[in-house]
Amino acid sequence: MRSLILALFAAGVLAGAPASAQKYDSTSPVCKTNYRWGGEDTDCGYTSMEQCRATASGLPAMCFNNPYYAGPPADHLREPLRRRRPAY
């Protein structure tokens, strides 16, 4: 009986722990943090620092490079394959 109570208690403790969400999106190179009364929020939907700064202009916000940016997809990095011409 005691082990059943301990198991239920352990399950309750583990189920009650909040899950941590990733704050930064890894698909965009620039993020903007908006500062508001009661907190802040981060938006990582910008493709350049200039685009982010234009959006943040006049607001209590800050633009920064995304520390979790993964870079462009691998298929964009490769050059198209060229066939060699046969030697005559």
Short mmCIF file of C-alpha atoms in Angstrom, two decimals, residues 3-83:
data_model
loop_
_atom_site.label_atom_id
_atom_site.label_comp_id
_atom_site.label_asym_id
_atom_site.label_seq_id
_atom_site.Cartn_x
_atom_site.Cartn_y
_atom_site.Cartn_z
CA SER A 3 4.52 1.78 -2.50
CA LEU A 4 1.24 2.52 -4.31
CA ILE A 5 0.92 5.86 -2.49
CA LEU A 6 4.55 6.74 -3.30
CA ALA A 7 4.04 5.82 -6.95
CA LEU A 8 0.91 7.99 -7.19
CA PHE A 9 2.71 10.87 -5.48
CA ALA A 10 5.68 10.58 -7.88
CA ALA A 11 3.33 10.50 -10.88
CA GLY A 12 1.57 13.62 -9.61
CA VAL A 13 4.83 15.49 -9.14
CA LEU A 14 6.07 14.58 -12.61
CA ALA A 15 2.76 15.41 -14.28
CA GLY A 16 2.58 18.78 -12.55
CA ALA A 17 5.94 20.01 -13.84
CA PRO A 18 5.55 22.60 -16.61
CA ALA A 19 7.02 21.79 -20.00
CA SER A 20 9.52 24.28 -21.33
CA ALA A 21 8.86 25.62 -24.81
CA GLN A 22 11.53 26.82 -27.19
CA LYS A 23 11.53 30.59 -27.21
CA TYR A 24 13.27 31.06 -30.55
CA ASP A 25 12.22 29.83 -33.98
CA SER A 26 15.19 28.24 -35.76
CA THR A 27 14.05 29.16 -39.29
CA SER A 28 14.62 32.95 -39.18
CA PRO A 29 17.97 34.69 -38.65
CA VAL A 30 16.70 37.75 -36.72
CA CYS A 31 14.44 38.07 -33.66
CA LYS A 32 12.73 41.01 -31.96
CA THR A 33 11.83 41.20 -28.28
CA ASN A 34 8.90 43.46 -27.40
CA TYR A 35 8.90 44.85 -23.86
CA ARG A 36 5.49 45.44 -22.29
CA TRP A 37 4.07 46.07 -18.87
CA GLY A 38 3.97 42.67 -17.21
CA GLY A 39 6.39 40.87 -19.48
CA GLU A 40 7.93 40.51 -22.87
CA ASP A 41 7.45 38.43 -25.98
CA THR A 42 9.87 37.38 -28.71
CA ASP A 43 9.11 37.17 -32.42
CA CYS A 44 11.63 35.48 -34.71
CA GLY A 45 10.00 36.07 -38.08
CA TYR A 46 12.49 38.50 -39.63
CA THR A 47 14.82 37.84 -42.53
CA SER A 48 17.16 40.80 -41.95
CA MET A 49 18.21 43.18 -39.21
CA GLU A 50 16.95 46.14 -41.28
CA GLN A 51 13.48 44.60 -41.57
CA CYS A 52 13.34 44.04 -37.82
CA ARG A 53 14.58 47.53 -36.98
CA ALA A 54 11.97 49.09 -39.28
CA THR A 55 9.24 47.17 -37.43
CA ALA A 56 10.68 48.00 -33.99
CA SER A 57 11.11 51.69 -34.74
CA GLY A 58 9.39 53.80 -32.08
CA LEU A 59 8.48 50.79 -29.94
CA PRO A 60 10.03 49.45 -26.74
CA ALA A 61 11.67 46.60 -28.65
CA MET A 62 15.11 45.24 -29.44
CA CYS A 63 16.34 43.29 -32.48
CA PHE A 64 19.08 40.67 -32.23
CA ASN A 65 20.57 37.77 -34.17
CA ASN A 66 18.76 34.52 -33.50
CA PRO A 67 21.11 32.29 -31.48
CA TYR A 68 19.26 29.16 -32.67
CA TYR A 69 19.11 29.98 -36.40
CA ALA A 70 19.79 26.77 -38.30
CA GLY A 71 20.68 28.41 -41.61
CA PRO A 72 19.13 27.79 -45.01
CA PRO A 73 17.94 24.27 -45.87
CA ALA A 74 20.64 21.99 -47.23
CA ASP A 75 19.06 21.77 -50.69
CA HIS A 76 19.60 25.53 -51.19
CA LEU A 77 23.31 25.25 -50.49
CA ARG A 78 24.13 22.86 -53.27
CA GLU A 79 24.88 24.10 -56.75
CA PRO A 80 23.00 22.46 -59.57
CA LEU A 81 24.83 19.46 -60.97
CA ARG A 82 26.32 20.00 -64.38
CA ARG A 83 26.85 17.20 -66.77
#
